[in-house]
Short mmCIF file of C-alpha atoms in Angstrom, two decimals:
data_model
loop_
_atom_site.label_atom_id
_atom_site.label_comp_id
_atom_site.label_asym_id
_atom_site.label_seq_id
_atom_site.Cartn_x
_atom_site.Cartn_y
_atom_site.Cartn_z
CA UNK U 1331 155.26 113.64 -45.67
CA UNK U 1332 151.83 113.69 -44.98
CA UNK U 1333 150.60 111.62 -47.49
CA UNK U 1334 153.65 108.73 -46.04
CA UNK U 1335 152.04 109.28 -42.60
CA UNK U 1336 148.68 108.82 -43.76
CA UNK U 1337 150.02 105.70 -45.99
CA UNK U 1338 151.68 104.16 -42.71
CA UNK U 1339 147.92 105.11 -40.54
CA UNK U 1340 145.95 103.09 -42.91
CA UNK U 1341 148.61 100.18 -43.32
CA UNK U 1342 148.58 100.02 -38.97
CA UNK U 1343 145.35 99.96 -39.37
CA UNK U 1344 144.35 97.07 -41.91
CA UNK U 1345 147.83 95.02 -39.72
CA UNK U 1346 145.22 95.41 -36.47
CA UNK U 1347 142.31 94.86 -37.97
CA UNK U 1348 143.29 91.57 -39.24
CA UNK U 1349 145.40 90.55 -35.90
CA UNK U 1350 143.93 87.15 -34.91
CA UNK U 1351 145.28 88.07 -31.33
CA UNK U 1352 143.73 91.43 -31.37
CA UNK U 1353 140.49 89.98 -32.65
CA UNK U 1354 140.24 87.46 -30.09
CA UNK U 1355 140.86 90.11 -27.23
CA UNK U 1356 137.74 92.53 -28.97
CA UNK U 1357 135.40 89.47 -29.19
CA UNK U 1358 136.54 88.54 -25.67
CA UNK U 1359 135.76 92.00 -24.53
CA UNK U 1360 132.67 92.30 -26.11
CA UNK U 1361 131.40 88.42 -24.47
CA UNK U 1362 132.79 90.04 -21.33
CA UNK U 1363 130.38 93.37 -21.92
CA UNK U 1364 127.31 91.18 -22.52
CA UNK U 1365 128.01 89.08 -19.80
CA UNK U 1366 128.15 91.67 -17.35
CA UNK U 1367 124.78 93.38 -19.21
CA UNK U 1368 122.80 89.46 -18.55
CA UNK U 1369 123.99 89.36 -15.22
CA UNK U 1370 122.70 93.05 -13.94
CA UNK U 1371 119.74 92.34 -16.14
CA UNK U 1372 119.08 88.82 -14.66
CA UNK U 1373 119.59 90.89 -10.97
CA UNK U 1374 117.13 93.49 -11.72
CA UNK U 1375 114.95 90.64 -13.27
CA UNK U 1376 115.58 88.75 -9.62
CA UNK U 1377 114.99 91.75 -7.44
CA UNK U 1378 111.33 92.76 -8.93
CA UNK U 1379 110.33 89.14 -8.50
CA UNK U 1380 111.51 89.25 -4.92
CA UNK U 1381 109.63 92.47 -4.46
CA UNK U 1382 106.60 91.17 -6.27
CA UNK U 1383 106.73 87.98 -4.21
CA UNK U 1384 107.02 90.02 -0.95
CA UNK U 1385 103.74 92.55 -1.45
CA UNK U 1386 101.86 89.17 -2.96
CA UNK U 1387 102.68 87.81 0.57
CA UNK U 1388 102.16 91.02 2.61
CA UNK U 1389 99.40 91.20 0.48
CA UNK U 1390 97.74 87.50 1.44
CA UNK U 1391 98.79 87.57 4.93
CA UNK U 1392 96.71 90.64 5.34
CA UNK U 1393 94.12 88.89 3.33
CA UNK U 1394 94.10 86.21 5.82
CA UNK U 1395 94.16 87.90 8.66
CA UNK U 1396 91.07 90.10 7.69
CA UNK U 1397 89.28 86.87 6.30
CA UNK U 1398 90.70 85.69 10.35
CA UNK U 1399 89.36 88.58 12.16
CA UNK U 1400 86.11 88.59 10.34
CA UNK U 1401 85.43 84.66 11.32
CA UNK U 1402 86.47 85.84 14.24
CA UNK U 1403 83.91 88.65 14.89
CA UNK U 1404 81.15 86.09 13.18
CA UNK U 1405 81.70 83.71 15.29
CA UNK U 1406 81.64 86.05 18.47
CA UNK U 1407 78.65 87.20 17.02
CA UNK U 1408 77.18 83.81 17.06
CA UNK U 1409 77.89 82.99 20.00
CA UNK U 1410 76.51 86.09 21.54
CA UNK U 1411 73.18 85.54 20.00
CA UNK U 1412 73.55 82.45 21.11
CA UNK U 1413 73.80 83.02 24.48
CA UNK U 1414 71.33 85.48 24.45
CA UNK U 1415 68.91 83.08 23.38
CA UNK U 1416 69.57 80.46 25.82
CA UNK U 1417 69.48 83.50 28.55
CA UNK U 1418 65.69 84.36 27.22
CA UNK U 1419 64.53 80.93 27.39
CA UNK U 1420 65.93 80.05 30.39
CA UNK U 1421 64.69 82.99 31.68
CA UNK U 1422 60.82 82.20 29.95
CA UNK U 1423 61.41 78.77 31.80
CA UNK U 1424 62.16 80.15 35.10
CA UNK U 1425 59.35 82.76 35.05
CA UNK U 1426 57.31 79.36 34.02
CA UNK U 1427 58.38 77.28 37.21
CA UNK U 1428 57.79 80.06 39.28
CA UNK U 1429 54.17 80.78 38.34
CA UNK U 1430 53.65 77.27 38.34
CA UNK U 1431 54.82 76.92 41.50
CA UNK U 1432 53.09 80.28 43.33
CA UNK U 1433 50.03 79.01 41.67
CA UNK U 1434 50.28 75.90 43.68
CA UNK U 1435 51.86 77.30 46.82
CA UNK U 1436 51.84 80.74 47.15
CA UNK U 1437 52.30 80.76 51.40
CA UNK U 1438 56.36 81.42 50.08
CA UNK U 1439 55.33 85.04 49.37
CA UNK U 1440 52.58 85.07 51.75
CA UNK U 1441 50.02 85.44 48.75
CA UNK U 1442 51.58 88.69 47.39
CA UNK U 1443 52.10 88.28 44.24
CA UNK U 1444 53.71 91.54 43.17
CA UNK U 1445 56.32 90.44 46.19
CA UNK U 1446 56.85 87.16 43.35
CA UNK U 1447 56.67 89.33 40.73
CA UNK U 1448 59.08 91.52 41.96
CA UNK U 1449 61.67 88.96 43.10
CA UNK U 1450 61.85 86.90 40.33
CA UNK U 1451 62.08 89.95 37.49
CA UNK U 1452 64.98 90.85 39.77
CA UNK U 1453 66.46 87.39 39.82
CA UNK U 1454 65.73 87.41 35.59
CA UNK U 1455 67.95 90.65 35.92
CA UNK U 1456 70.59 90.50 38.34
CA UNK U 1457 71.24 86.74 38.42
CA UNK U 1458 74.06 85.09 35.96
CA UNK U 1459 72.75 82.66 33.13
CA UNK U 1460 74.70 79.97 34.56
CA UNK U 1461 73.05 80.27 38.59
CA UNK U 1462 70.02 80.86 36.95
CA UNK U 1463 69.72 77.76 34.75
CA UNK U 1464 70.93 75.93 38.26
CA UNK U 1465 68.07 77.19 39.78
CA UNK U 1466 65.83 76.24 37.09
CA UNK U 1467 66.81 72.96 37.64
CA UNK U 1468 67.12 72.48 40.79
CA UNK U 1469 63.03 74.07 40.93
CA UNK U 1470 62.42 70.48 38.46
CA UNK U 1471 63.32 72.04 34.87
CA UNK U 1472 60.09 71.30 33.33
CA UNK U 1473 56.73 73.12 33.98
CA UNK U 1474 54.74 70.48 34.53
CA UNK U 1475 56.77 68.53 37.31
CA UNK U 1476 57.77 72.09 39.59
CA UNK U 1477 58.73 71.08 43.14
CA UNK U 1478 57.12 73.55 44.90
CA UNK U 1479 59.40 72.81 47.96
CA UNK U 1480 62.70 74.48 46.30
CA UNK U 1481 60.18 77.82 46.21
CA UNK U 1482 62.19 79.00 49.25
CA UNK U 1483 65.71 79.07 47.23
CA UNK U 1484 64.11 81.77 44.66
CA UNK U 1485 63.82 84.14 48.27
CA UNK U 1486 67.55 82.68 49.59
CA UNK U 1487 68.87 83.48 45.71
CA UNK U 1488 67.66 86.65 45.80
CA UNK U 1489 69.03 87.75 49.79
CA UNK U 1490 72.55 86.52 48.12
CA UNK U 1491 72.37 88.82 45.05
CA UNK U 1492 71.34 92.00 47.42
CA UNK U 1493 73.67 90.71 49.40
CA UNK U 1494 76.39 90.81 46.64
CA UNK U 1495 75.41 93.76 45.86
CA UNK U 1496 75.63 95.82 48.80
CA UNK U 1497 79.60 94.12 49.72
CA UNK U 1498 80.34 95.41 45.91
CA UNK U 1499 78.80 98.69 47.04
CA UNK U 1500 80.54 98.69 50.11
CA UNK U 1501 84.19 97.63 48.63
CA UNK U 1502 83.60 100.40 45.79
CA UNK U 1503 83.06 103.34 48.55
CA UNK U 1504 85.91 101.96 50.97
CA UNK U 1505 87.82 102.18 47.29
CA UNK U 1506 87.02 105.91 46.66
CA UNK U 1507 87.51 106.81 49.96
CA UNK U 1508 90.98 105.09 49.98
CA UNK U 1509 91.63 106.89 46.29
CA UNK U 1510 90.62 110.55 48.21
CA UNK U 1511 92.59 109.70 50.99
CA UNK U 1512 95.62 108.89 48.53
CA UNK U 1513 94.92 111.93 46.24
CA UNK U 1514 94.99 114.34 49.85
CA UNK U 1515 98.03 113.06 51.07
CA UNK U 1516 99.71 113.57 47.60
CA UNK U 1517 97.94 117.00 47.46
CA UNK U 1518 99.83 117.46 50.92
CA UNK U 1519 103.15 116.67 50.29
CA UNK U 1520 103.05 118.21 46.85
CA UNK U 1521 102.42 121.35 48.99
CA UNK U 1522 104.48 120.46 51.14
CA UNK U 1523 107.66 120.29 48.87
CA UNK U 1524 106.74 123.11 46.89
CA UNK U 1525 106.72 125.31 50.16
CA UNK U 1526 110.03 124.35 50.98
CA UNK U 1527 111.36 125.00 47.66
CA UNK U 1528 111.63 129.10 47.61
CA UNK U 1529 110.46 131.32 44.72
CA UNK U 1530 112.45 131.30 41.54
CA UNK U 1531 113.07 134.76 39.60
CA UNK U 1532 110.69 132.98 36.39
CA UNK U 1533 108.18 132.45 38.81
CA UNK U 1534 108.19 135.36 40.14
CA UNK U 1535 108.14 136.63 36.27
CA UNK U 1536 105.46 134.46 35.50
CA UNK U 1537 103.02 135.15 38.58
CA UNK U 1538 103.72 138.90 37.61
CA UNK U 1539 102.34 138.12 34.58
CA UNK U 1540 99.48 136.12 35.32
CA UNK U 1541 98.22 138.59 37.67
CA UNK U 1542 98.31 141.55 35.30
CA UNK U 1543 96.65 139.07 32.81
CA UNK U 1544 93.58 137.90 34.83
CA UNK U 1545 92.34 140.85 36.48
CA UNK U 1546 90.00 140.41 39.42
CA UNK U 1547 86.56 139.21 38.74
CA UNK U 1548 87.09 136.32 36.98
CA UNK U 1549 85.95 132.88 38.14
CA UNK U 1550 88.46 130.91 38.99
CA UNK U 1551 91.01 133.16 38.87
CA UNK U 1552 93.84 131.48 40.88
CA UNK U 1553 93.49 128.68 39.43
CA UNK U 1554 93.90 129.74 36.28
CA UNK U 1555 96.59 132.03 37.33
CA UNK U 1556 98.87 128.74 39.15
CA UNK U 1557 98.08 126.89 36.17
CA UNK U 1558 99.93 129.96 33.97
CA UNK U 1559 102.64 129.74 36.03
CA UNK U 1560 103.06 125.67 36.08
CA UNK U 1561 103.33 125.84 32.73
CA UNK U 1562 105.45 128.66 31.90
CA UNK U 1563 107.87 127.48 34.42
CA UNK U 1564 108.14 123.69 33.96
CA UNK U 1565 108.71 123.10 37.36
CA UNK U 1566 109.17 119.62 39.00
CA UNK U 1567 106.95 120.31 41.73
CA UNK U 1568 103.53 122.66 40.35
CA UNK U 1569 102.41 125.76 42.60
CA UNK U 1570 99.60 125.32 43.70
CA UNK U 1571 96.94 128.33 44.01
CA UNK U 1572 96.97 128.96 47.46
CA UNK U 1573 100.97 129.31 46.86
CA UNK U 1574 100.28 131.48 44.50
CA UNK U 1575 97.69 133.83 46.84
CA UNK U 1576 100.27 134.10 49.93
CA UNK U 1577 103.36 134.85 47.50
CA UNK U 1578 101.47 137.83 45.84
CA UNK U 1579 100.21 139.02 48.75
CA UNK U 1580 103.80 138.92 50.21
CA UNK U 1581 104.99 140.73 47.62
CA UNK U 1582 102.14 143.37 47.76
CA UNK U 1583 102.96 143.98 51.46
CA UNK U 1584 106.26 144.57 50.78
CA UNK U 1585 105.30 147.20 47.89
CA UNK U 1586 103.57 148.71 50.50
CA UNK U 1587 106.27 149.06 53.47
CA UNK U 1588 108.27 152.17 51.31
CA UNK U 1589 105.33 153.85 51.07
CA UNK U 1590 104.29 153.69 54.75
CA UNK U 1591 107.90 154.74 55.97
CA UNK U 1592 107.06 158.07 52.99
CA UNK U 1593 103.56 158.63 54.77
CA UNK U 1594 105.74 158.78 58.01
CA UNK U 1595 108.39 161.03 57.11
CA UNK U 1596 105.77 163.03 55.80
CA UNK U 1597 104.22 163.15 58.83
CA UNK U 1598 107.27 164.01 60.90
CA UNK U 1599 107.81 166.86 58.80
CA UNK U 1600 104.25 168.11 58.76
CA UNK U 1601 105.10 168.50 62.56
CA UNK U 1602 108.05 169.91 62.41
CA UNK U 1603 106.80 172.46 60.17
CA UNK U 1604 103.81 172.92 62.41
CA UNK U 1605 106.66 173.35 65.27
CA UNK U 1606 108.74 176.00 63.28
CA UNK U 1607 105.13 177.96 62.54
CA UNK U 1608 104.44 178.06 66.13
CA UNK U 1609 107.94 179.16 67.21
CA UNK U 1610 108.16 181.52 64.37
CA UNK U 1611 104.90 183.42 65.81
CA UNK U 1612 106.43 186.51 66.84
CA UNK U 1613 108.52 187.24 63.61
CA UNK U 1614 107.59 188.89 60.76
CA UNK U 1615 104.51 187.55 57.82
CA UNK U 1616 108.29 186.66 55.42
CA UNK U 1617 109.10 184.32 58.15
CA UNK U 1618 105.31 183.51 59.09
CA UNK U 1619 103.84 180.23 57.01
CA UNK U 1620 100.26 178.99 57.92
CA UNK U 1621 99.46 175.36 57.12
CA UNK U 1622 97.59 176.07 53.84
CA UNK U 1623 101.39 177.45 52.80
CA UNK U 1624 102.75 174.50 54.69
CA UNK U 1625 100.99 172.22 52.35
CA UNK U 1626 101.76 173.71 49.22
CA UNK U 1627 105.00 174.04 49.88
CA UNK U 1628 105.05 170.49 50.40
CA UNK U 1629 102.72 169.14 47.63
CA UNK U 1630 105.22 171.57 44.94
CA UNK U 1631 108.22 169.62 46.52
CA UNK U 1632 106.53 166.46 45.33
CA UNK U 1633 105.62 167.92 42.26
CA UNK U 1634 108.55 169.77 40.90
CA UNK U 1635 111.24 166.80 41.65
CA UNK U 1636 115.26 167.86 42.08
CA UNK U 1637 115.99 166.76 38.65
CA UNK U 1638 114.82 170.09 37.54
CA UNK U 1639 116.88 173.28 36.63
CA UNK U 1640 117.62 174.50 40.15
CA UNK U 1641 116.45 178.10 39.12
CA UNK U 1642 113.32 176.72 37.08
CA UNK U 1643 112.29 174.50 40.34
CA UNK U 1644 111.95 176.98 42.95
CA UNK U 1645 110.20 179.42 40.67
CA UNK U 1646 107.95 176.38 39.98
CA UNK U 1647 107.46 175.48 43.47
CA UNK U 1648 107.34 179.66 44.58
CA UNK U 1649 104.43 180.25 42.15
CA UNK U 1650 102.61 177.45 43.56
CA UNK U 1651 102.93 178.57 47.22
CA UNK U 1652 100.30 181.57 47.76
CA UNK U 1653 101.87 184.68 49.66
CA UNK U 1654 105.64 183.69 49.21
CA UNK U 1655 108.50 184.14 46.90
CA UNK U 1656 111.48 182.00 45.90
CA UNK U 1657 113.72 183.04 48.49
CA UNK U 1658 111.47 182.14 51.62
CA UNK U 1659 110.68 179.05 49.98
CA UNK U 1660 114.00 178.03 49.79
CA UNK U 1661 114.96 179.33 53.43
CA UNK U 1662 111.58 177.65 54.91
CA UNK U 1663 112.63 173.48 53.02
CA UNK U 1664 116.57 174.67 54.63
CA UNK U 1665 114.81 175.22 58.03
CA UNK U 1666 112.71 171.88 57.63
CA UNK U 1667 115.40 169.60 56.46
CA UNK U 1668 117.51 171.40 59.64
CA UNK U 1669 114.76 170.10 62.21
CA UNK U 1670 114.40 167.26 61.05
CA UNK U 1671 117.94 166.53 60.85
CA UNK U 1672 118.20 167.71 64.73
CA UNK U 1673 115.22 165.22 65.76
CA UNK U 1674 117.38 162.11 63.94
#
């Protein structure tokens, strides 16, 4: 059986092999294959000579445009020497005409000739190329045929540069001023706004934190301490410094308002106690309690707090009070908190 099925394999085989139909349809598959391999070949081919063709024009254009902006910068180059050296001869000309001109007529500057001097060197400086070579012309352009009767427009030149010169000054002060004035206002209503806008709990966090981190002493302290806060917080509107001063010392005052009303009740019972000594004159040295006792009775009470064993505390406070025991300890802070329970 085997040898039949591999009889009938190879017979199917050679039948296929020699199909005309089925060896059309291979060779048509196989034209079809390396088709499909030209045509992504040819693509690939296509797309590299695209890229190539794009960085060879990136490539030129960036060419060009440095080859531009290098004529460019030559030729801005040129004509800035250029116009320098038409500036220094038409200012060797004018310096020409004048001394020409002074030498001929000096009764312009009233024979001073560092006054000349002076103004034209300031003209050479101050005046454009283009007023200047008008000038130069208008004094006759050559040295040898100056009309010494334009000498007076050298003086009238130089009045209208000063002249310039102080309304530039003029307009740039009024400018600053107005840019101060601006700035203020700003200042003002940035202050303003930032008043009216109460204290968040980050600020208050944050200026906390600031002042524990710049200590007294240092310069510019609250400055640096409003700038902390500005930029920990983020806020629309910044603090500003002075802000910053009145809300800490806001806060500070009202750190200090608990311990004032202590200081008080201390005092009321200092006087009460003093009260009880004085009406407990008569009685016996248990009941008798100077103010050295009164004191350190009260200084234990501060020191050994209620949270202590009950037992533990007044033995605490009993050893610390010279001359008395627990028990009168105890019965003197009953007869205290009585009296001043009675004056409430």
């Amino acid at each position: 059986k085997r040898e039949e099925m591999s009889r009938l394999t190879l017979l199917v085989e050679r039948a296929m092999a020699a199909d005309p139909r089925l060896i059309k349809e291979r060779q048509q598959q196989k034209e079809e294959k390396e088709r499909k391999q030209r045509e992504k070949q040819e693509q690939l081919k296509k797309a590299e000579e695209e890229k190539r063709a794009e960085e060879e024009r990136i490539a030129k254009e960036a060419k060009e445009k440095a080859e531009a902006e290098k004529a460019l910068r030559l030729s801005e180059k040129a004509d800035r020497e250029k116009q320098k050296k038409q500036l220094r001869k038409t200012k060797q000309l004018f310096r020409k005409l004048v001394l020409a001109g002074y030498s001929e007529d000096s009764s312009v500057w009233n024979g001073n000739m560092e006054a000349m001097n002076d103004d034209m060197e300031y003209l050479c400086e101050h005046l454009e190329m283009d007023k200047l070579a008008d000038l130069t012309t208008k004094l006759g352009g050559k040295e040898e045929s100056v009309d010494v009767t334009k000498l007076g427009l050298v003086l009238d030149a130089v009045q209208q540069v000063r002249k310039e010169q102080n309304r530039d000054r003029e307009e740039a002060e009024k400018q600053r001023l107005a840019n101060r004035k601006a700035d203020a206002a700003k200042r003002q209503q940035q202050k303003l706004a930032s008043a009216a806008a109460p204290w968040t709990k980050d600020e208050l966090s944050a200026l906390a934190k600031a002042v524990k981190k710049y200590p007294p002493g240092g310069a510019n302290r609250w400055d640096t301490i409003a700038l902390f806060v500005n930029n920990l917080c983020k806020q629309a509107t910044p603090r500003t410094k002075e802000e910053c001063i009145e809300k800490y010392n806001q806060l500070a005052q009202n750190k200090k308002q608990p311990a004032a009303k202590l200081e008080s009740k201390q005092s009321s019972m200092d006087s009460t106690t003093t009260d009880a000594s004085s009406s407990n004159g008569g009685g016996s040295n248990s009941t008798v309690w100077t103010d050295a006792q009164n004191k350190a009775l009260q200084k234990a009470l501060k020191q050994f707090p209620a949270s202590m064993d009950k037992n533990e505390r007044w033995s605490s406070i009993a050893k610390a009070v010279p001359g008395k025991n627990k028990k009168e300890c105890v019965a003197r802070f009953k007869a205290i908190r009585l009296a001043l329970k009675n004056k409430q």
